[in-house]
């Protein structure tokens, strides 16, 4: 069973609203990454945190932001939601960046 | 052009068949290669992880990497209905070549939906 848990599993928001998605990594995993997976597509890298600092970012606008906490939990925040933000959001963690990542089951976000 | 192209499209095979899944890539910085399996409503699960050209075998699964051709494959022998899932190839650059803005980033193919019927 995966050691990465995400909450909530499903979420419906209205365009323009803000959302916070949460992830709890395996103990000892210093690296956490967030990915967006649109229906029928592969996951797209949003950003990565290593020991509470962002150290990599994909082609996503600044309204996508994140935090990583000392207790191996992390958050993805999205402001000013757009319809195209509807997707499965995945959290992945590893001991160090570059190890094999363990993914959570994701949060399915629907923006209406 | 996408950095990683995955084919074939949806694949339906009988139980016991050998399945071949393929990805090509254009970025020479990619040095680490992975295959993930994703069941419906679940996150991707790491199947194979390799960084050298050649073959790596794990049970019924064999991962093949050809860096000179920028081509990777996953073979599944004696396929089972429980193998029915979406298979994703993923790649990562060498940290020294990745650059500060994409360190650790995995670049995925678009996935292949595999159905193994009894």
PDB file of C-alpha atoms in Angstrom:
ATOM      1  CA  UNK A   1       0.000   0.000   0.000  1.00  0.00           C
ATOM      2  CA  UNK A   2       1.272   3.474  -0.919  1.00  0.00           C
ATOM      3  CA  UNK A   3       2.854   5.542   1.832  1.00  0.00           C
ATOM      4  CA  UNK A   4       1.672   8.795   0.273  1.00  0.00           C
ATOM      5  CA  UNK A   5      -1.827   9.971   1.137  1.00  0.00           C
ATOM      6  CA  UNK A   6      -3.723  12.859  -0.433  1.00  0.00           C
ATOM      7  CA  UNK A   7      -6.815  14.707   0.631  1.00  0.00           C
ATOM      8  CA  UNK A   8      -9.493  15.280  -0.347  1.00  0.00           C
ATOM      9  CA  UNK A   9     -10.050  12.582  -2.977  1.00  0.00           C
ATOM     10  CA  UNK A  10     -12.589  14.650  -4.903  1.00  0.00           C
ATOM     11  CA  UNK A  11     -13.369  18.347  -4.963  1.00  0.00           C
ATOM     12  CA  UNK A  12     -15.686  20.613  -6.914  1.00  0.00           C
ATOM     13  CA  UNK A  13     -14.931  24.330  -7.067  1.00  0.00           C
ATOM     14  CA  UNK A  14     -16.305  27.311  -8.921  1.00  0.00           C
ATOM     15  CA  UNK A  15     -14.243  29.301 -11.410  1.00  0.00           C
ATOM     16  CA  UNK A  16     -12.354  32.096  -9.649  1.00  0.00           C
ATOM     17  CA  UNK A  17     -12.199  30.346  -6.295  1.00  0.00           C
ATOM     18  CA  UNK A  18      -9.094  29.195  -4.486  1.00  0.00           C
ATOM     19  CA  UNK A  19      -8.271  25.616  -3.493  1.00  0.00           C
ATOM     20  CA  UNK A  20      -5.764  23.882  -1.208  1.00  0.00           C
ATOM     21  CA  UNK A  21      -4.836  20.257  -1.758  1.00  0.00           C
ATOM     22  CA  UNK A  22      -2.906  18.302   0.846  1.00  0.00           C
ATOM     23  CA  UNK A  23      -0.369  15.510   0.783  1.00  0.00           C
ATOM     24  CA  UNK A  24       1.245  13.442   3.497  1.00  0.00           C
ATOM     25  CA  UNK A  25       4.528  11.860   2.387  1.00  0.00           C
ATOM     26  CA  UNK A  26       6.279   8.792   3.732  1.00  0.00           C
ATOM     27  CA  UNK A  27       8.357   9.534   6.799  1.00  0.00           C
ATOM     28  CA  UNK A  28      11.897  10.476   5.820  1.00  0.00           C
ATOM     29  CA  UNK A  29      11.016  11.513   2.279  1.00  0.00           C
ATOM     30  CA  UNK A  30      12.685  14.891   1.863  1.00  0.00           C
ATOM     31  CA  UNK A  31      11.457  15.542  -1.654  1.00  0.00           C
ATOM     32  CA  UNK A  32       7.884  16.111  -2.739  1.00  0.00           C
ATOM     33  CA  UNK A  33       6.634  16.905  -6.213  1.00  0.00           C
ATOM     34  CA  UNK A  34       3.224  17.843  -7.528  1.00  0.00           C
ATOM     35  CA  UNK A  35       1.849  16.876 -10.914  1.00  0.00           C
ATOM     36  CA  UNK A  36      -1.298  17.717 -12.874  1.00  0.00           C
ATOM     37  CA  UNK A  37      -2.830  14.935 -14.949  1.00  0.00           C
ATOM     38  CA  UNK A  38      -5.544  15.878 -17.421  1.00  0.00           C
ATOM     39  CA  UNK A  39      -7.881  13.161 -18.620  1.00  0.00           C
ATOM     40  CA  UNK A  40      -6.142  10.854 -21.095  1.00  0.00           C
ATOM     41  CA  UNK A  41      -2.765  12.511 -20.628  1.00  0.00           C
ATOM     42  CA  UNK A  42       0.423  11.834 -18.724  1.00  0.00           C
ATOM     43  CA  UNK A  43       1.164  13.801 -15.555  1.00  0.00           C
ATOM     44  CA  UNK A  44       2.689  17.263 -16.006  1.00  0.00           C
ATOM     45  CA  UNK A  45       5.270  18.535 -13.505  1.00  0.00           C
ATOM     46  CA  UNK A  46       4.094  21.531 -11.474  1.00  0.00           C
ATOM     47  CA  UNK A  47       6.898  21.969  -8.946  1.00  0.00           C
ATOM     48  CA  UNK A  48       9.150  20.217  -6.467  1.00  0.00           C
ATOM     49  CA  UNK A  49      10.145  20.918  -2.878  1.00  0.00           C
ATOM     50  CA  UNK A  50      13.255  19.675  -1.128  1.00  0.00           C
ATOM     51  CA  UNK A  51      13.539  20.207   2.623  1.00  0.00           C
ATOM     52  CA  UNK A  52      10.844  22.892   2.542  1.00  0.00           C
ATOM     53  CA  UNK A  53      12.292  24.908  -0.328  1.00  0.00           C
ATOM     54  CA  UNK A  54      11.087  24.960  -3.924  1.00  0.00           C
ATOM     55  CA  UNK A  55      13.903  23.699  -6.151  1.00  0.00           C
ATOM     56  CA  UNK A  56      12.179  23.064  -9.455  1.00  0.00           C
ATOM     57  CA  UNK A  57       9.163  24.380 -11.317  1.00  0.00           C
ATOM     58  CA  UNK A  58       7.370  23.438 -14.507  1.00  0.00           C
ATOM     59  CA  UNK A  59       5.444  25.639 -16.927  1.00  0.00           C
ATOM     60  CA  UNK A  60       2.680  26.621 -14.554  1.00  0.00           C
ATOM     61  CA  UNK A  61       1.669  30.201 -13.667  1.00  0.00           C
ATOM     62  CA  UNK A  62       2.379  31.755 -10.263  1.00  0.00           C
ATOM     63  CA  UNK A  63      -1.198  31.170  -9.143  1.00  0.00           C
ATOM     64  CA  UNK A  64      -0.004  27.605  -8.532  1.00  0.00           C
ATOM     65  CA  UNK A  65       1.979  27.671  -5.299  1.00  0.00           C
ATOM     66  CA  UNK A  66       3.034  25.219  -2.656  1.00  0.00           C
ATOM     67  CA  UNK A  67       4.432  24.590   0.783  1.00  0.00           C
ATOM     68  CA  UNK A  68       6.310  21.717   2.365  1.00  0.00           C
ATOM     69  CA  UNK A  69       6.333  21.272   6.143  1.00  0.00           C
ATOM     70  CA  UNK A  70       8.867  19.626   8.484  1.00  0.00           C
ATOM     71  CA  UNK A  71       6.434  16.801   9.258  1.00  0.00           C
ATOM     72  CA  UNK A  72       6.608  15.531   5.622  1.00  0.00           C
ATOM     73  CA  UNK A  73       3.269  17.045   4.691  1.00  0.00           C
ATOM     74  CA  UNK A  74       2.791  19.491   1.856  1.00  0.00           C
ATOM     75  CA  UNK A  75       0.166  21.648   0.166  1.00  0.00           C
ATOM     76  CA  UNK A  76      -0.664  22.725  -3.338  1.00  0.00           C
ATOM     77  CA  UNK A  77      -2.578  25.996  -3.577  1.00  0.00           C
ATOM     78  CA  UNK A  78      -4.282  27.205  -6.717  1.00  0.00           C
ATOM     79  CA  UNK A  79      -5.756  30.701  -6.886  1.00  0.00           C
ATOM     80  CA  UNK A  80      -8.244  32.123  -9.365  1.00  0.00           C
ATOM     81  CA  UNK A  81      -9.347  28.710 -10.588  1.00  0.00           C
ATOM     82  CA  UNK A  82      -9.992  28.272 -14.297  1.00  0.00           C
ATOM     83  CA  UNK A  83     -12.016  25.583 -16.041  1.00  0.00           C
ATOM     84  CA  UNK A  84      -8.808  24.109 -17.501  1.00  0.00           C
ATOM     85  CA  UNK A  85      -7.532  23.461 -13.977  1.00  0.00           C
ATOM     86  CA  UNK A  86      -9.916  20.507 -13.814  1.00  0.00           C
ATOM     87  CA  UNK A  87      -7.628  17.484 -13.523  1.00  0.00           C
ATOM     88  CA  UNK A  88      -6.194  14.836 -11.231  1.00  0.00           C
ATOM     89  CA  UNK A  89      -3.532  16.356  -8.977  1.00  0.00           C
ATOM     90  CA  UNK A  90      -0.845  13.949  -7.882  1.00  0.00           C
ATOM     91  CA  UNK A  91       1.683  14.229  -5.103  1.00  0.00           C
ATOM     92  CA  UNK A  92       4.893  12.181  -5.278  1.00  0.00           C
ATOM     93  CA  UNK A  93       7.650  11.808  -2.712  1.00  0.00           C
ATOM     94  CA  UNK A  94      11.117  10.276  -2.485  1.00  0.00           C
ATOM     95  CA  UNK A  95      14.117  10.184  -0.176  1.00  0.00           C
ATOM     96  CA  UNK A  96      16.085  12.422  -2.461  1.00  0.00           C
ATOM     97  CA  UNK A  97      15.313  14.084  -5.770  1.00  0.00           C
ATOM     98  CA  UNK A  98      16.027  11.579  -8.473  1.00  0.00           C
ATOM     99  CA  UNK A  99      15.060   8.450  -6.585  1.00  0.00           C
ATOM    100  CA  UNK A 100      12.039   6.486  -7.706  1.00  0.00           C
ATOM    101  CA  UNK A 101       9.021   8.471  -6.671  1.00  0.00           C
ATOM    102  CA  UNK A 102       6.023   7.094  -4.772  1.00  0.00           C
ATOM    103  CA  UNK A 103       2.765   8.641  -5.924  1.00  0.00           C
ATOM    104  CA  UNK A 104      -0.418   9.183  -3.980  1.00  0.00           C
ATOM    105  CA  UNK A 105      -3.835   8.336  -5.429  1.00  0.00           C
ATOM    106  CA  UNK A 106      -4.477  11.954  -6.255  1.00  0.00           C
ATOM    107  CA  UNK A 107      -7.169  14.571  -5.796  1.00  0.00           C
ATOM    108  CA  UNK A 108      -9.715  14.867  -8.579  1.00  0.00           C
ATOM    109  CA  UNK A 109     -10.483  18.590  -8.958  1.00  0.00           C
ATOM    110  CA  UNK A 110     -13.448  19.725 -11.011  1.00  0.00           C
ATOM    111  CA  UNK A 111     -13.861  23.431 -11.736  1.00  0.00           C
ATOM    112  CA  UNK A 112     -17.335  24.506 -12.851  1.00  0.00           C
TER     113      UNK A 112
ATOM    114  CA  UNK B   1       6.855  18.286 -30.760  1.00  0.00           C
ATOM    115  CA  UNK B   2       6.537  16.667 -27.358  1.00  0.00           C
ATOM    116  CA  UNK B   3       9.720  15.700 -25.527  1.00  0.00           C
ATOM    117  CA  UNK B   4       8.359  12.186 -24.977  1.00  0.00           C
ATOM    118  CA  UNK B   5       6.100  10.338 -27.389  1.00  0.00           C
ATOM    119  CA  UNK B   6       4.457   7.109 -26.314  1.00  0.00           C
ATOM    120  CA  UNK B   7       2.836   4.510 -28.546  1.00  0.00           C
ATOM    121  CA  UNK B   8       0.823   2.445 -29.245  1.00  0.00           C
ATOM    122  CA  UNK B   9      -2.615   3.776 -28.592  1.00  0.00           C
ATOM    123  CA  UNK B  10      -5.148   1.662 -26.704  1.00  0.00           C
ATOM    124  CA  UNK B  11      -4.058  -1.969 -26.804  1.00  0.00           C
ATOM    125  CA  UNK B  12      -6.253  -5.030 -26.349  1.00  0.00           C
ATOM    126  CA  UNK B  13      -4.603  -8.450 -26.140  1.00  0.00           C
ATOM    127  CA  UNK B  14      -5.613 -11.972 -25.091  1.00  0.00           C
ATOM    128  CA  UNK B  15      -4.388 -13.410 -21.825  1.00  0.00           C
ATOM    129  CA  UNK B  16      -0.917 -14.912 -22.202  1.00  0.00           C
ATOM    130  CA  UNK B  17       0.190 -12.564 -24.975  1.00  0.00           C
ATOM    131  CA  UNK B  18       3.484 -10.680 -25.012  1.00  0.00           C
ATOM    132  CA  UNK B  19       2.911  -6.938 -24.824  1.00  0.00           C
ATOM    133  CA  UNK B  20       5.326  -4.333 -26.147  1.00  0.00           C
ATOM    134  CA  UNK B  21       5.056  -0.686 -25.107  1.00  0.00           C
ATOM    135  CA  UNK B  22       7.338   1.985 -26.505  1.00  0.00           C
ATOM    136  CA  UNK B  23       8.461   5.561 -26.001  1.00  0.00           C
ATOM    137  CA  UNK B  24      10.737   7.814 -27.961  1.00  0.00           C
ATOM    138  CA  UNK B  25      12.296  10.996 -26.656  1.00  0.00           C
ATOM    139  CA  UNK B  26      14.104  13.987 -28.059  1.00  0.00           C
ATOM    140  CA  UNK B  27      15.978  15.415 -25.061  1.00  0.00           C
ATOM    141  CA  UNK B  28      19.526  14.029 -24.842  1.00  0.00           C
ATOM    142  CA  UNK B  29      19.695  15.128 -21.191  1.00  0.00           C
ATOM    143  CA  UNK B  30      17.312  12.337 -20.194  1.00  0.00           C
ATOM    144  CA  UNK B  31      19.395   9.730 -18.411  1.00  0.00           C
ATOM    145  CA  UNK B  32      16.960   7.973 -16.063  1.00  0.00           C
ATOM    146  CA  UNK B  33      14.014   6.004 -17.336  1.00  0.00           C
ATOM    147  CA  UNK B  34      10.967   4.654 -15.582  1.00  0.00           C
ATOM    148  CA  UNK B  35       7.794   2.767 -16.325  1.00  0.00           C
ATOM    149  CA  UNK B  36       4.731   3.348 -14.205  1.00  0.00           C
ATOM    150  CA  UNK B  37       1.443   1.452 -14.089  1.00  0.00           C
ATOM    151  CA  UNK B  38      -1.718   3.366 -13.261  1.00  0.00           C
ATOM    152  CA  UNK B  39      -4.980   1.660 -12.411  1.00  0.00           C
ATOM    153  CA  UNK B  40      -8.225   3.563 -12.745  1.00  0.00           C
ATOM    154  CA  UNK B  41      -8.714   6.130  -9.971  1.00  0.00           C
ATOM    155  CA  UNK B  42      -5.228   5.456  -8.589  1.00  0.00           C
ATOM    156  CA  UNK B  43      -1.851   7.155  -8.724  1.00  0.00           C
ATOM    157  CA  UNK B  44       1.012   5.802 -10.857  1.00  0.00           C
ATOM    158  CA  UNK B  45       2.929   2.862  -9.390  1.00  0.00           C
ATOM    159  CA  UNK B  46       6.621   2.450 -10.220  1.00  0.00           C
ATOM    160  CA  UNK B  47       7.318  -0.760 -12.145  1.00  0.00           C
ATOM    161  CA  UNK B  48      10.820  -0.370 -13.513  1.00  0.00           C
ATOM    162  CA  UNK B  49      13.658   2.126 -13.017  1.00  0.00           C
ATOM    163  CA  UNK B  50      16.836   2.088 -15.063  1.00  0.00           C
ATOM    164  CA  UNK B  51      19.587   4.454 -16.153  1.00  0.00           C
ATOM    165  CA  UNK B  52      21.750   2.450 -18.506  1.00  0.00           C
ATOM    166  CA  UNK B  53      21.277   1.208 -22.025  1.00  0.00           C
ATOM    167  CA  UNK B  54      20.376  -2.448 -22.277  1.00  0.00           C
ATOM    168  CA  UNK B  55      17.794  -4.688 -20.678  1.00  0.00           C
ATOM    169  CA  UNK B  56      16.557  -4.935 -17.118  1.00  0.00           C
ATOM    170  CA  UNK B  57      14.317  -7.800 -16.127  1.00  0.00           C
ATOM    171  CA  UNK B  58      11.952  -8.121 -13.181  1.00  0.00           C
ATOM    172  CA  UNK B  59       9.660 -11.126 -13.238  1.00  0.00           C
ATOM    173  CA  UNK B  60       7.380 -10.890 -16.261  1.00  0.00           C
ATOM    174  CA  UNK B  61       8.560  -7.353 -17.044  1.00  0.00           C
ATOM    175  CA  UNK B  62      11.592  -6.348 -19.124  1.00  0.00           C
ATOM    176  CA  UNK B  63      12.635  -2.750 -19.631  1.00  0.00           C
ATOM    177  CA  UNK B  64      14.843  -1.948 -22.594  1.00  0.00           C
ATOM    178  CA  UNK B  65      16.731   1.299 -23.137  1.00  0.00           C
ATOM    179  CA  UNK B  66      18.558   2.399 -26.283  1.00  0.00           C
ATOM    180  CA  UNK B  67      20.059   5.809 -25.611  1.00  0.00           C
ATOM    181  CA  UNK B  68      21.671   6.053 -29.041  1.00  0.00           C
ATOM    182  CA  UNK B  69      18.228   5.802 -30.665  1.00  0.00           C
ATOM    183  CA  UNK B  70      16.440   7.633 -27.832  1.00  0.00           C
ATOM    184  CA  UNK B  71      14.021   4.753 -27.511  1.00  0.00           C
ATOM    185  CA  UNK B  72      12.745   2.770 -24.544  1.00  0.00           C
ATOM    186  CA  UNK B  73      10.450  -0.223 -24.335  1.00  0.00           C
ATOM    187  CA  UNK B  74       8.584  -2.270 -21.773  1.00  0.00           C
ATOM    188  CA  UNK B  75       7.786  -5.909 -22.485  1.00  0.00           C
ATOM    189  CA  UNK B  76       5.219  -7.843 -20.500  1.00  0.00           C
ATOM    190  CA  UNK B  77       5.343 -11.627 -20.845  1.00  0.00           C
ATOM    191  CA  UNK B  78       2.421 -13.930 -20.150  1.00  0.00           C
ATOM    192  CA  UNK B  79       0.069 -10.987 -19.735  1.00  0.00           C
ATOM    193  CA  UNK B  80      -2.749 -11.350 -17.215  1.00  0.00           C
ATOM    194  CA  UNK B  81      -6.126  -9.601 -16.890  1.00  0.00           C
ATOM    195  CA  UNK B  82      -4.721  -7.951 -13.749  1.00  0.00           C
ATOM    196  CA  UNK B  83      -2.169  -6.186 -15.999  1.00  0.00           C
ATOM    197  CA  UNK B  84      -5.034  -4.161 -17.496  1.00  0.00           C
ATOM    198  CA  UNK B  85      -4.115  -0.560 -16.709  1.00  0.00           C
ATOM    199  CA  UNK B  86      -2.555   2.560 -18.194  1.00  0.00           C
ATOM    200  CA  UNK B  87       1.213   2.319 -18.637  1.00  0.00           C
ATOM    201  CA  UNK B  88       3.266   5.490 -18.519  1.00  0.00           C
ATOM    202  CA  UNK B  89       6.881   5.957 -19.466  1.00  0.00           C
ATOM    203  CA  UNK B  90       8.736   8.678 -17.578  1.00  0.00           C
ATOM    204  CA  UNK B  91      12.179  10.206 -17.870  1.00  0.00           C
ATOM    205  CA  UNK B  92      14.436  12.447 -15.875  1.00  0.00           C
ATOM    206  CA  UNK B  93      17.543  14.399 -16.742  1.00  0.00           C
ATOM    207  CA  UNK B  94      20.875  13.975 -15.034  1.00  0.00           C
ATOM    208  CA  UNK B  95      20.841  16.525 -12.162  1.00  0.00           C
ATOM    209  CA  UNK B  96      23.969  18.142 -13.551  1.00  0.00           C
ATOM    210  CA  UNK B  97      22.257  18.720 -16.876  1.00  0.00           C
ATOM    211  CA  UNK B  98      18.753  19.438 -15.654  1.00  0.00           C
ATOM    212  CA  UNK B  99      19.219  23.036 -14.735  1.00  0.00           C
ATOM    213  CA  UNK B 100      17.958  24.771 -11.656  1.00  0.00           C
ATOM    214  CA  UNK B 101      14.344  25.061 -12.705  1.00  0.00           C
ATOM    215  CA  UNK B 102      13.637  21.421 -13.481  1.00  0.00           C
ATOM    216  CA  UNK B 103      15.724  19.431 -11.031  1.00  0.00           C
ATOM    217  CA  UNK B 104      14.025  16.143 -10.273  1.00  0.00           C
ATOM    218  CA  UNK B 105      11.301  16.735 -12.841  1.00  0.00           C
ATOM    219  CA  UNK B 106       9.788  13.646 -14.436  1.00  0.00           C
ATOM    220  CA  UNK B 107       8.602  14.013 -18.019  1.00  0.00           C
ATOM    221  CA  UNK B 108       5.893  11.507 -18.867  1.00  0.00           C
ATOM    222  CA  UNK B 109       4.550  10.048 -22.063  1.00  0.00           C
ATOM    223  CA  UNK B 110       0.817  10.310 -22.637  1.00  0.00           C
ATOM    224  CA  UNK B 111       0.206   6.725 -21.563  1.00  0.00           C
ATOM    225  CA  UNK B 112      -0.993   3.519 -23.196  1.00  0.00           C
ATOM    226  CA  UNK B 113      -4.223   1.902 -22.068  1.00  0.00           C
ATOM    227  CA  UNK B 114      -3.748  -1.868 -21.972  1.00  0.00           C
ATOM    228  CA  UNK B 115      -6.627  -4.318 -21.736  1.00  0.00           C
ATOM    229  CA  UNK B 116      -5.880  -8.014 -21.298  1.00  0.00           C
ATOM    230  CA  UNK B 117      -8.980 -10.117 -21.867  1.00  0.00           C
ATOM    231  CA  UNK B 118      -9.400 -13.673 -20.565  1.00  0.00           C
TER     232      UNK B 118
END
